[in-house]
Short mmCIF file of C-alpha atoms in Angstrom, two decimals:
data_model
loop_
_atom_site.label_atom_id
_atom_site.label_comp_id
_atom_site.label_asym_id
_atom_site.label_seq_id
_atom_site.Cartn_x
_atom_site.Cartn_y
_atom_site.Cartn_z
CA MET A 56 75.14 61.11 176.73
CA SER A 57 72.63 58.25 177.88
CA SER A 58 69.78 59.82 175.50
CA VAL A 59 72.55 59.58 172.83
CA VAL A 60 72.90 56.09 173.32
CA ARG A 61 69.13 55.20 173.86
CA LEU A 62 68.33 56.81 170.76
CA SER A 63 70.90 54.94 168.70
CA ARG A 64 69.56 51.67 170.23
CA ARG A 65 65.99 52.50 168.96
CA SER A 66 67.26 53.23 165.61
CA HIS A 67 69.19 50.09 165.23
CA ALA A 68 66.18 48.08 166.55
CA ARG A 69 64.02 49.45 163.74
CA THR A 70 66.68 48.04 161.23
CA GLY A 71 65.94 44.44 162.57
CA LEU A 72 69.75 43.97 163.06
CA ASN A 73 71.03 42.17 166.19
CA PRO A 74 72.49 44.88 168.55
CA GLU A 75 75.08 42.66 169.73
CA SER A 76 76.61 42.56 166.26
CA SER A 77 77.36 46.16 166.49
CA VAL A 78 80.14 47.71 168.94
CA ILE A 79 78.21 50.84 169.40
CA HIS A 80 74.86 49.08 170.50
CA SER A 81 76.46 46.63 172.77
CA HIS A 82 78.52 49.02 174.75
CA GLN A 83 77.91 52.17 177.08
CA PHE A 84 80.00 55.31 176.66
CA GLN A 85 80.95 58.13 178.59
CA SER A 86 82.70 61.22 177.59
CA VAL A 87 85.50 62.44 179.99
CA TYR A 88 88.11 65.32 179.24
CA GLN A 89 91.69 65.96 180.29
CA PRO A 90 93.24 69.22 180.82
CA ILE A 91 96.08 70.16 178.43
CA LEU A 92 98.22 73.09 180.02
CA SER A 93 100.76 75.67 178.77
CA PRO A 94 103.56 75.80 181.31
CA THR A 95 104.61 79.01 179.77
CA HIS A 96 101.09 80.65 180.25
CA GLN A 97 100.74 78.38 183.56
CA LYS A 98 96.97 77.93 182.51
CA LEU A 99 94.96 75.40 180.81
CA VAL A 100 94.63 75.74 177.11
CA GLY A 101 92.56 72.82 176.03
CA TYR A 102 90.77 69.47 176.78
CA GLU A 103 91.09 66.07 175.18
CA ALA A 104 88.16 64.16 174.79
CA LEU A 105 88.32 60.59 175.76
CA VAL A 106 85.84 57.87 176.46
CA ARG A 107 85.16 55.44 179.33
CA VAL A 108 83.52 52.37 177.99
CA SER A 109 81.36 49.57 179.88
CA ARG A 110 79.38 46.58 178.60
CA ARG A 111 77.10 44.80 180.98
CA HIS A 112 78.17 47.09 183.98
CA GLN A 113 81.87 46.14 183.46
CA PRO A 114 84.60 48.27 182.21
CA VAL A 115 86.04 47.74 178.77
CA SER A 116 89.41 48.99 177.51
CA PRO A 117 89.02 51.42 174.82
CA VAL A 118 91.83 49.69 172.82
CA SER A 119 89.95 46.58 173.01
CA LEU A 120 86.97 48.05 171.90
CA PHE A 121 88.66 49.80 168.70
CA LYS A 122 90.42 46.34 167.90
CA ARG A 123 86.96 44.67 167.92
CA ALA A 124 85.55 47.60 165.89
CA GLN A 125 88.27 46.93 163.24
CA GLU A 126 87.52 43.37 163.26
CA LEU A 127 84.30 44.20 162.46
CA GLY A 128 84.79 47.00 159.96
CA GLN A 129 83.09 49.30 161.94
CA THR A 130 86.07 51.72 163.07
CA ALA A 131 84.53 54.50 161.13
CA GLU A 132 81.07 54.15 162.48
CA LEU A 133 82.48 53.94 166.06
CA ASP A 134 84.72 56.91 165.56
CA LYS A 135 81.83 59.18 164.19
CA HIS A 136 79.62 58.11 166.95
CA LEU A 137 82.17 58.96 169.61
CA LEU A 138 83.16 62.53 167.95
CA HIS A 139 79.30 63.45 168.21
CA LEU A 140 79.14 61.99 171.60
CA HIS A 141 82.04 64.26 172.85
CA LEU A 142 80.56 67.17 171.11
CA ALA A 143 77.37 66.79 172.70
CA ASN A 144 78.76 66.42 176.18
CA TYR A 145 81.31 69.20 175.96
CA SER A 146 80.62 71.94 178.37
CA ALA A 147 83.52 74.40 178.01
CA GLN A 148 82.25 76.04 174.61
CA ALA A 149 82.22 79.44 175.90
CA SER A 150 85.86 79.02 177.31
CA PRO A 151 89.04 80.34 175.37
CA VAL A 152 90.42 76.79 174.91
CA TRP A 153 91.02 73.87 172.47
CA LEU A 154 88.81 70.65 172.38
CA PHE A 155 91.13 67.87 171.10
CA LEU A 156 89.39 64.86 169.34
CA ASN A 157 90.86 61.80 168.32
CA ILE A 158 90.32 60.61 164.73
CA ASN A 159 91.42 57.47 163.18
CA PRO A 160 93.12 57.71 159.69
CA ASP A 161 90.71 55.03 158.48
CA THR A 162 87.76 57.18 159.15
CA CYS A 163 89.45 60.25 157.54
CA VAL A 164 89.29 58.63 154.23
CA HIS A 165 86.16 56.65 154.90
CA PRO A 166 83.40 57.72 152.28
CA GLU A 167 80.88 58.34 155.07
CA ALA A 168 83.23 60.45 156.88
CA SER A 169 81.68 64.11 156.41
CA LEU A 170 83.95 67.07 157.63
CA GLU A 171 80.85 69.21 156.57
CA ARG A 172 78.51 67.29 158.93
CA LEU A 173 81.19 67.44 161.78
CA ALA A 174 81.58 71.21 161.43
CA ALA A 175 77.87 71.56 161.24
CA GLN A 176 77.60 69.78 164.66
CA CYS A 177 80.21 71.80 166.20
CA LYS A 178 78.34 74.96 165.24
CA ARG A 179 75.17 73.31 166.83
CA ASN A 180 76.95 72.72 170.02
CA GLY A 181 78.16 76.29 170.18
CA ILE A 182 81.70 75.37 169.24
CA HIS A 183 83.43 77.03 166.19
CA PRO A 184 85.73 74.35 164.25
CA GLU A 185 88.77 76.77 164.83
CA LYS A 186 88.77 75.71 168.61
CA VAL A 187 88.51 71.85 167.56
CA VAL A 188 91.85 70.04 167.16
CA LEU A 189 91.59 67.07 165.02
CA GLU A 190 94.37 64.36 166.54
CA LEU A 191 95.47 61.98 163.84
CA VAL A 192 97.52 58.78 164.97
CA GLU A 193 100.81 59.13 162.98
CA THR A 194 100.70 55.89 161.53
CA ALA A 195 100.91 54.72 157.76
CA SER A 196 97.79 55.22 155.66
CA ASP A 197 96.67 52.80 153.00
CA ASP A 198 95.65 56.00 150.88
CA PRO A 199 98.02 59.09 151.85
CA ASP A 200 96.64 61.05 149.04
CA ALA A 201 93.14 60.65 150.56
CA LEU A 202 94.33 61.52 153.86
CA MET A 203 96.05 64.70 152.63
CA GLU A 204 92.93 65.79 150.85
CA PHE A 205 91.04 65.22 154.28
CA ILE A 206 93.73 67.38 156.04
CA HIS A 207 93.10 70.01 153.32
CA ASN A 208 89.31 70.04 153.73
CA ALA A 209 89.76 69.93 157.68
CA ARG A 210 91.81 73.06 157.30
CA THR A 211 89.47 74.79 154.83
CA LEU A 212 86.46 74.38 157.34
CA GLY A 213 88.76 75.86 160.05
CA PHE A 214 89.48 72.58 162.07
CA GLN A 215 93.21 72.40 163.66
CA ILE A 216 95.32 69.56 162.93
CA ALA A 217 97.45 67.43 165.31
CA ILE A 218 99.47 64.48 165.02
CA ASP A 219 99.11 62.02 167.89
CA ASP A 220 101.79 59.45 169.12
CA PHE A 221 104.67 60.68 167.14
CA GLY A 222 107.89 58.57 167.94
CA MET A 223 106.32 55.10 167.59
CA GLY A 224 105.24 52.74 164.97
CA ASP A 225 105.32 54.09 161.35
CA SER A 226 106.47 57.61 162.64
CA ASN A 227 108.59 59.59 160.22
CA PHE A 228 109.77 63.15 159.37
CA GLU A 229 108.77 63.12 155.92
CA ARG A 230 105.07 62.66 156.87
CA LEU A 231 105.29 65.41 159.38
CA TRP A 232 106.57 67.83 157.03
CA ARG A 233 103.86 66.82 154.76
CA ILE A 234 100.98 67.15 157.20
CA ASN A 235 102.35 70.19 158.62
CA PRO A 236 100.33 70.04 161.82
CA LEU A 237 99.82 72.88 164.34
CA ILE A 238 100.57 70.40 167.32
CA VAL A 239 102.85 67.08 167.55
CA LYS A 240 102.00 64.85 170.56
CA LEU A 241 104.75 62.81 171.31
CA ASP A 242 104.47 59.21 172.47
CA ARG A 243 104.57 58.76 176.24
CA SER A 244 107.05 56.04 175.84
CA LEU A 245 109.67 58.69 174.85
CA LEU A 246 109.14 60.61 178.17
CA VAL A 247 109.23 57.26 180.13
CA ASN A 248 112.58 56.01 178.65
CA ALA A 249 113.99 59.72 179.31
CA GLU A 250 113.22 59.41 182.76
CA ASN A 251 115.28 56.13 183.16
CA ASN A 252 118.02 56.71 180.43
CA ASN A 253 120.04 59.69 179.95
CA ARG A 254 120.62 59.07 176.27
CA ALA A 255 116.98 58.70 175.44
CA ARG A 256 116.48 62.29 177.49
CA LEU A 257 118.90 63.63 174.95
CA LEU A 258 117.06 62.21 171.96
CA LEU A 259 113.76 63.51 173.49
CA GLU A 260 115.29 67.16 173.89
CA SER A 261 116.74 66.95 170.14
CA LEU A 262 113.32 65.85 169.08
CA VAL A 263 111.36 68.37 170.68
CA ARG A 264 113.79 71.03 169.34
CA MET A 265 113.65 69.78 165.81
CA ILE A 266 109.63 69.62 165.74
CA ARG A 267 109.48 73.12 167.19
CA GLU A 268 112.03 74.56 164.81
CA SER A 269 109.91 72.99 161.82
CA GLY A 270 107.05 75.02 162.88
CA SER A 271 104.81 72.84 164.96
CA LEU A 272 104.11 73.20 168.72
CA VAL A 273 105.07 69.89 170.97
CA LEU A 274 102.80 68.55 173.40
CA LEU A 275 104.50 65.96 175.89
CA GLU A 276 101.41 63.58 177.51
CA GLY A 277 101.60 61.21 180.09
CA ILE A 278 103.38 63.28 182.51
CA GLU A 279 102.79 61.27 186.19
CA ASN A 280 105.35 62.40 188.47
CA GLY A 281 107.49 65.30 189.36
CA ALA A 282 110.74 63.80 187.67
CA GLN A 283 108.90 63.32 184.41
CA ALA A 284 107.62 66.87 184.69
CA ARG A 285 110.97 68.27 185.09
CA ILE A 286 112.13 66.58 182.14
CA ALA A 287 109.36 67.72 180.06
CA LEU A 288 109.87 71.58 181.15
CA ALA A 289 113.62 71.22 180.39
CA THR A 290 112.69 70.16 176.78
CA GLU A 291 110.95 73.31 176.49
CA ALA A 292 107.68 71.69 175.19
CA ASP A 293 104.96 73.96 174.57
CA LEU A 294 102.06 72.02 176.01
CA LEU A 295 101.63 69.30 178.89
CA GLN A 296 99.32 66.53 179.65
CA GLY A 297 99.09 63.95 182.38
CA PHE A 298 97.70 62.51 185.69
CA LEU A 299 100.18 64.70 187.81
CA PHE A 300 98.01 67.61 186.61
CA ALA A 301 94.54 66.09 186.35
CA ARG A 302 92.75 62.64 185.40
CA PRO A 303 90.18 62.81 182.81
CA ALA A 304 87.04 63.61 184.37
CA VAL A 305 83.57 65.49 183.59
CA ILE A 306 84.64 69.41 183.10
CA ALA A 307 84.02 71.44 186.23
CA ASP A 308 85.62 74.75 187.55
CA THR A 309 86.95 73.03 190.56
CA SER A 310 89.07 70.44 188.39
CA LEU A 311 90.24 73.68 186.37
CA GLU A 312 91.56 75.36 189.22
CA LYS A 313 93.19 72.28 190.58
CA SER A 314 95.02 71.42 187.23
CA GLU A 315 95.97 75.20 187.15
CA SER A 316 97.36 75.17 190.69
CA ARG A 317 99.17 71.86 190.53
CA LEU A 318 100.69 73.18 187.19
CA ARG A 319 101.96 76.40 188.98
CA SER A 320 103.35 74.12 191.75
CA VAL A 321 105.35 71.97 189.27
CA VAL A 322 106.73 74.84 187.62
CA THR A 323 107.93 76.44 190.89
CA ASP A 324 109.43 73.28 192.04
CA SER A 325 111.26 72.62 188.85
CA SER A 326 112.47 76.23 188.97
CA GLU A 327 113.86 75.76 192.28
CA TRP A 328 115.51 72.47 191.43
CA THR A 329 117.08 74.25 188.40
CA LEU A 330 118.44 77.06 190.39
CA GLN A 331 120.07 74.71 192.67
CA ASP A 332 121.45 72.63 189.79
CA HIS A 333 122.86 75.66 188.38
CA ARG A 334 124.62 76.70 191.47
CA ASP A 335 126.19 73.04 191.89
CA GLN A 336 127.33 73.01 188.17
CA GLU A 337 128.88 76.67 188.75
CA ASN A 338 130.79 75.09 191.57
CA TYR A 339 132.05 72.18 189.77
CA LEU A 340 132.99 74.20 186.72
CA ARG A 341 134.98 76.56 188.93
CA LEU A 342 136.83 73.58 190.42
CA LEU A 343 137.48 72.01 187.18
CA ARG A 344 138.86 75.31 185.68
CA PHE A 345 141.04 75.47 188.85
CA GLU A 346 142.72 71.82 188.57
CA ILE A 347 143.07 72.53 184.64
CA MET A 348 145.09 75.71 185.24
CA ASP A 349 146.96 73.88 188.46
CA ALA A 350 147.97 71.17 185.89
CA CYS A 351 149.18 73.66 183.46
CA HIS A 352 151.29 75.56 185.80
CA SER A 353 152.73 72.29 187.13
CA LEU A 354 153.63 71.20 183.57
CA ALA A 355 155.29 74.57 182.95
CA ARG A 356 157.64 74.07 185.89
CA GLY A 357 158.61 70.94 184.21
CA ASN A 358 156.97 68.31 186.49
CA ASP A 359 155.98 64.90 185.27
CA PHE A 360 152.86 64.57 183.18
CA CYS A 361 150.88 61.95 185.13
CA HIS A 362 152.04 63.99 188.42
CA SER A 363 150.66 67.11 187.10
CA CYS A 364 147.23 65.70 186.05
CA HIS A 365 146.69 63.63 189.35
CA ARG A 366 144.41 65.91 191.29
CA LEU A 367 142.42 66.86 187.69
CA LEU A 368 142.06 63.17 187.11
CA GLU A 369 140.15 62.74 190.49
CA LEU A 370 137.05 64.84 189.47
CA ASP A 371 133.93 63.46 188.78
CA GLY A 372 133.39 62.54 185.30
CA VAL A 373 137.16 63.32 184.14
CA LYS A 374 138.71 60.02 182.29
CA ARG A 375 142.01 61.22 180.50
CA CYS A 376 144.44 63.91 180.04
CA PHE A 377 146.78 64.06 177.10
CA LEU A 378 149.24 66.48 175.53
CA LEU A 379 149.62 67.67 171.85
CA ASP A 380 152.35 69.65 170.43
CA GLY A 381 151.95 72.91 168.26
CA ASN A 382 151.15 70.37 165.14
CA GLY A 383 148.40 68.30 167.15
CA VAL A 384 150.51 65.38 167.29
CA GLN A 385 150.12 63.58 170.85
CA GLN A 386 153.09 63.45 173.28
CA GLY A 387 153.22 60.17 175.02
CA ASN A 388 150.38 57.94 175.98
CA LEU A 389 147.24 59.28 177.92
CA ALA A 390 147.05 59.94 181.72
CA HIS A 391 144.12 57.91 182.86
CA ALA A 392 141.85 58.34 185.81
CA SER A 393 141.87 55.23 188.21
CA GLN A 394 138.27 54.19 187.31
CA ASP A 395 139.60 54.44 183.71
CA LEU A 396 142.26 51.78 184.11
CA ASN A 397 140.11 48.85 184.44
CA ARG A 398 138.55 49.06 180.86
CA GLY A 399 137.63 45.40 180.65
CA LYS A 400 137.65 45.50 176.80
CA PHE A 401 140.59 45.51 174.13
CA ASN A 402 140.84 48.55 172.08
CA PRO A 403 143.94 49.32 169.99
CA LEU A 404 142.88 52.87 169.79
CA TYR A 405 143.36 53.28 173.34
CA HIS A 406 147.35 53.52 173.00
CA SER A 407 147.37 56.70 171.03
CA ALA A 408 151.24 58.19 171.40
CA GLY A 409 152.11 59.89 168.29
CA ALA A 410 148.47 60.22 167.00
CA SER A 411 147.65 63.40 165.09
CA TRP A 412 144.62 65.12 166.41
CA SER A 413 145.26 68.43 164.43
CA HIS A 414 141.99 68.11 162.57
CA ARG A 415 139.97 67.99 165.84
CA GLU A 416 137.74 70.97 166.95
CA TYR A 417 139.35 70.91 170.59
CA PHE A 418 142.88 71.25 168.91
CA ARG A 419 141.71 74.28 166.70
CA ASN A 420 139.80 75.78 169.73
CA ALA A 421 142.91 75.88 171.96
CA LEU A 422 144.90 77.48 169.15
CA GLU A 423 142.11 80.24 168.36
CA ARG A 424 141.43 81.02 171.90
CA PRO A 425 144.83 80.57 173.63
CA GLN A 426 143.88 82.41 177.12
CA ASN A 427 140.54 80.29 177.50
CA ILE A 428 139.81 76.61 178.78
CA ASN A 429 137.66 75.56 175.58
CA SER A 430 134.90 72.87 175.44
CA SER A 431 134.39 70.69 172.40
CA ARG A 432 130.91 69.61 171.32
CA PRO A 433 129.89 66.15 172.58
CA TYR A 434 131.22 63.32 170.35
CA VAL A 435 132.35 59.53 170.61
CA ALA A 436 135.80 59.34 171.63
CA LEU A 437 138.03 56.68 170.03
CA PRO A 438 139.61 55.26 173.31
CA ASP A 439 136.33 54.18 174.59
CA ALA A 440 133.55 54.88 172.24
CA LYS A 441 131.73 56.86 174.80
CA ARG A 442 130.18 60.44 174.65
CA THR A 443 133.01 62.71 175.41
CA ILE A 444 133.80 66.51 175.71
CA THR A 445 137.37 67.60 175.47
CA LEU A 446 138.33 70.56 177.26
CA SER A 447 141.66 72.24 175.75
CA THR A 448 143.87 75.04 176.35
CA SER A 449 147.31 76.20 175.07
CA LEU A 450 150.25 75.95 177.12
CA PRO A 451 153.56 78.11 176.24
CA THR A 452 156.77 75.99 176.75
CA PRO A 453 160.18 76.67 175.87
CA SER A 454 159.81 74.18 172.96
CA GLY A 455 156.90 75.99 171.72
CA VAL A 456 153.08 76.01 172.38
CA GLN A 457 151.58 72.69 173.48
CA VAL A 458 147.75 71.80 174.06
CA LEU A 459 146.50 70.35 177.19
CA CYS A 460 143.51 68.08 176.75
CA VAL A 461 141.14 66.91 179.27
CA ASP A 462 138.45 64.12 178.43
CA VAL A 463 135.12 64.29 180.28
CA HIS A 464 132.36 61.90 180.32
CA PRO A 465 129.28 64.43 180.48
CA ASP A 466 126.78 61.54 181.40
CA GLU A 467 128.71 61.10 184.54
CA VAL A 468 128.37 64.24 185.83
CA PHE A 469 125.10 65.61 187.34
CA HIS A 470 123.33 62.55 185.88
CA GLY A 471 124.05 63.70 182.57
CA GLN A 472 122.30 67.06 183.11
CA MET A 473 125.47 69.14 183.05
CA THR A 474 125.79 71.67 180.37
CA PHE A 475 129.37 72.87 179.22
CA PRO A 476 129.94 76.28 178.33
CA SER A 477 132.00 77.02 175.17
CA THR A 478 134.72 78.30 177.54
CA LEU A 479 135.20 77.82 181.42
#
């Protein structure tokens, strides 16, 4: 690495230019590599090349370095220098793993950017381009046609393509479809938000599913603790990366063994958590089913509606019960859980006696599957505008079939991790 920097300085000196005017010649660089792992295979499948920067023996943030390079119009030159540096310092050529290299969109369309030269240098360093993944920041490009031409040429030479930091800035699915990358790296903020907010977790799971169904692998990066690892594993992301497994460093056999061992430990811990959660959820569903059936039996005996639903409304997440006739018309008002009585906000939709719910999924389910307790898909309920699942079952009475409906807020059950089956 130092020889690369010294050669650059001598070359620059011959030009007579001031080295301080160049970000390359006024800084020192060291290549480091962070493992990328497959939770399915439980092994390392790649390294991302990163850089540690210093100036006059003081560390410099890579973000500030690239900001300075952009101000001086030297982004492409810096990018090219780092790409060559990372290839020269890479020591896992013989390993069956990918090498991830970050490349700026400005570099992709720069006249001096030569994929042929990059491919030739890869081969000189014993790395076939097929083992190299070029990471493009998923941001708007001033010249999208030139960017697409760059991607086409890169694939022709054998390079793989990844989109980096998807989910922030100018990210959109239209460019995702056009680029059709092998791998999509999601921005770390999505995982951090998912750790603290259940709705963000649901959105992350949906995003991972959509990208995988579109034909790309998903990489979740920035995993720093067990909670984030469990969320990442629950999304079924294909690849994982983060300080929890390994920090960026020089490649060594000991670091490889340590990162894979840490991954296996995380997967084992997550499996144990999942198994215990499954047991707890099964117990909850069993109790919920029992109380719904008990309420049905009480109603069949002619007992008061609110009295029949009293024990049911004490269960976690259960908010409301209501009764529909065979045409889907609500019979009387709602029976509320005690914590649902102090709603605090006026909503004229809360008083719904006589409303017709015949168009709702939960009503149709109850009529089509009369012997089951049916779960609707999550939706926003009108009484409180919160995510709701309605459980429904048909109830034979002397006056005809009726349908008992039970509104549950799934985000309040097992920290939003509860999955309701289609039938209890």
